[in-house]
């Protein structure tokens, strides 16, 4: 049995990186090298995310809330206004949010809708 952080590391992180990379390239017209530089990962990793060799978790890709929050974080990354530490903190928040919504299969209660703050 995997613990929550093992699932986050093996499934959630690659899936979120894939969503963010795709948004930077398709939504902001960056090339793979530019997206890689902004995300702090390699261009070959970006290529693998785009080809779905890495980060192909359907539970993440089918959740509109997760996709929306990943797009918000992509916007923050594109604007390049935060230091790496703050971006990492926001990515961790997004990972926890995605884990609650996908890995554990929880449905968010209505009062929980505004709790995450990525942007």
Short mmCIF file of C-alpha atoms in Angstrom, two decimals:
data_model
loop_
_atom_site.label_atom_id
_atom_site.label_comp_id
_atom_site.label_asym_id
_atom_site.label_seq_id
_atom_site.Cartn_x
_atom_site.Cartn_y
_atom_site.Cartn_z
CA UNK A 1 0.00 0.00 0.00
CA UNK A 2 1.36 3.39 -1.00
CA UNK A 3 1.11 6.28 1.40
CA UNK A 4 -0.34 9.59 0.26
CA UNK A 5 2.99 11.28 -0.52
CA UNK A 6 4.16 8.28 -2.56
CA UNK A 7 1.03 8.62 -4.69
CA UNK A 8 1.57 12.35 -4.98
CA UNK A 9 5.18 11.84 -6.09
CA UNK A 10 4.44 9.06 -8.55
CA UNK A 11 1.09 10.21 -9.99
CA UNK A 12 0.08 13.74 -9.04
CA UNK A 13 3.35 15.65 -9.57
CA UNK A 14 3.94 14.33 -13.11
CA UNK A 15 0.30 14.90 -14.05
CA UNK A 16 0.29 18.47 -12.75
CA UNK A 17 3.58 19.21 -14.49
CA UNK A 18 2.05 17.85 -17.68
CA UNK A 19 -1.00 20.11 -17.33
CA UNK A 20 1.16 23.16 -16.59
CA UNK A 21 3.59 22.44 -19.44
CA UNK A 22 0.72 22.00 -21.89
CA UNK A 23 -0.87 25.27 -20.72
CA UNK A 24 2.40 27.20 -21.06
CA UNK A 25 2.96 25.89 -24.58
CA UNK A 26 -0.58 25.92 -25.93
CA UNK A 27 -2.02 28.80 -23.90
CA UNK A 28 0.97 31.13 -23.84
CA UNK A 29 2.68 30.07 -27.09
CA UNK A 30 5.98 29.19 -25.45
CA UNK A 31 8.32 26.66 -26.98
CA UNK A 32 9.44 23.62 -25.01
CA UNK A 33 12.74 25.20 -23.96
CA UNK A 34 11.04 28.34 -22.65
CA UNK A 35 8.46 26.31 -20.73
CA UNK A 36 11.21 24.10 -19.29
CA UNK A 37 13.22 27.12 -18.14
CA UNK A 38 10.21 28.69 -16.41
CA UNK A 39 9.24 25.40 -14.76
CA UNK A 40 12.80 24.54 -13.71
CA UNK A 41 12.81 21.20 -15.53
CA UNK A 42 14.48 19.87 -18.68
CA UNK A 43 13.22 20.27 -22.23
CA UNK A 44 13.16 16.47 -22.71
CA UNK A 45 10.87 16.23 -19.66
CA UNK A 46 8.53 18.77 -21.28
CA UNK A 47 8.55 16.68 -24.46
CA UNK A 48 7.61 13.57 -22.50
CA UNK A 49 4.79 15.41 -20.72
CA UNK A 50 3.40 16.61 -24.05
CA UNK A 51 3.56 13.11 -25.56
CA UNK A 52 1.98 11.65 -22.38
CA UNK A 53 4.96 9.42 -21.69
CA UNK A 54 5.01 11.04 -18.24
CA UNK A 55 2.07 12.38 -16.29
CA UNK A 56 -0.92 10.57 -17.73
CA UNK A 57 -3.17 10.21 -14.69
CA UNK A 58 -6.77 10.23 -15.91
CA UNK A 59 -8.09 11.05 -12.43
CA UNK A 60 -6.21 14.34 -12.57
CA UNK A 61 -7.01 15.13 -16.22
CA UNK A 62 -10.72 14.50 -15.74
CA UNK A 63 -11.16 16.82 -12.75
CA UNK A 64 -12.15 20.34 -13.85
CA UNK A 65 -11.18 21.88 -10.49
CA UNK A 66 -7.65 20.49 -10.71
CA UNK A 67 -7.30 21.61 -14.33
CA UNK A 68 -8.49 25.10 -13.42
CA UNK A 69 -6.03 25.42 -10.54
CA UNK A 70 -3.17 24.08 -12.69
CA UNK A 71 -3.98 26.73 -15.30
CA UNK A 72 -3.89 29.42 -12.61
CA UNK A 73 -0.46 28.22 -11.53
CA UNK A 74 0.70 28.18 -15.17
CA UNK A 75 -0.35 31.83 -15.38
CA UNK A 76 1.66 32.66 -12.27
CA UNK A 77 4.66 30.80 -13.71
CA UNK A 78 4.32 32.61 -17.04
CA UNK A 79 4.19 36.01 -15.31
CA UNK A 80 7.44 35.03 -13.53
CA UNK A 81 6.69 37.33 -10.58
CA UNK A 82 7.45 34.90 -7.76
CA UNK A 83 10.70 33.45 -6.56
CA UNK A 84 11.32 29.71 -6.82
CA UNK A 85 10.51 29.13 -3.14
CA UNK A 86 7.07 30.72 -3.40
CA UNK A 87 6.34 28.80 -6.61
CA UNK A 88 7.35 25.57 -4.89
CA UNK A 89 5.02 26.36 -1.99
CA UNK A 90 2.13 26.96 -4.37
CA UNK A 91 2.92 23.75 -6.24
CA UNK A 92 2.80 21.80 -2.96
CA UNK A 93 -0.59 23.35 -2.20
CA UNK A 94 -1.80 22.32 -5.65
CA UNK A 95 -0.47 18.77 -5.11
CA UNK A 96 -2.39 18.44 -1.85
CA UNK A 97 -5.52 19.84 -3.50
CA UNK A 98 -5.20 17.38 -6.40
CA UNK A 99 -4.57 14.46 -4.04
CA UNK A 100 -7.74 15.23 -2.12
CA UNK A 101 -9.75 15.45 -5.33
CA UNK A 102 -8.31 12.54 -7.30
CA UNK A 103 -6.24 10.02 -5.36
CA UNK A 104 -8.56 9.80 -2.38
CA UNK A 105 -11.65 10.30 -4.51
CA UNK A 106 -13.09 12.96 -2.23
CA UNK A 107 -15.72 15.32 -3.52
CA UNK A 108 -15.23 18.84 -2.20
CA UNK A 109 -18.02 20.19 -0.05
CA UNK A 110 -19.60 23.43 -1.30
CA UNK A 111 -18.02 25.46 1.52
CA UNK A 112 -14.56 24.27 0.44
CA UNK A 113 -14.73 25.82 -3.03
CA UNK A 114 -12.70 28.95 -2.26
CA UNK A 115 -10.01 27.51 0.00
CA UNK A 116 -7.19 27.02 -2.49
CA UNK A 117 -5.24 30.10 -3.48
CA UNK A 118 -2.83 29.50 -6.35
CA UNK A 119 -2.98 32.87 -8.09
#
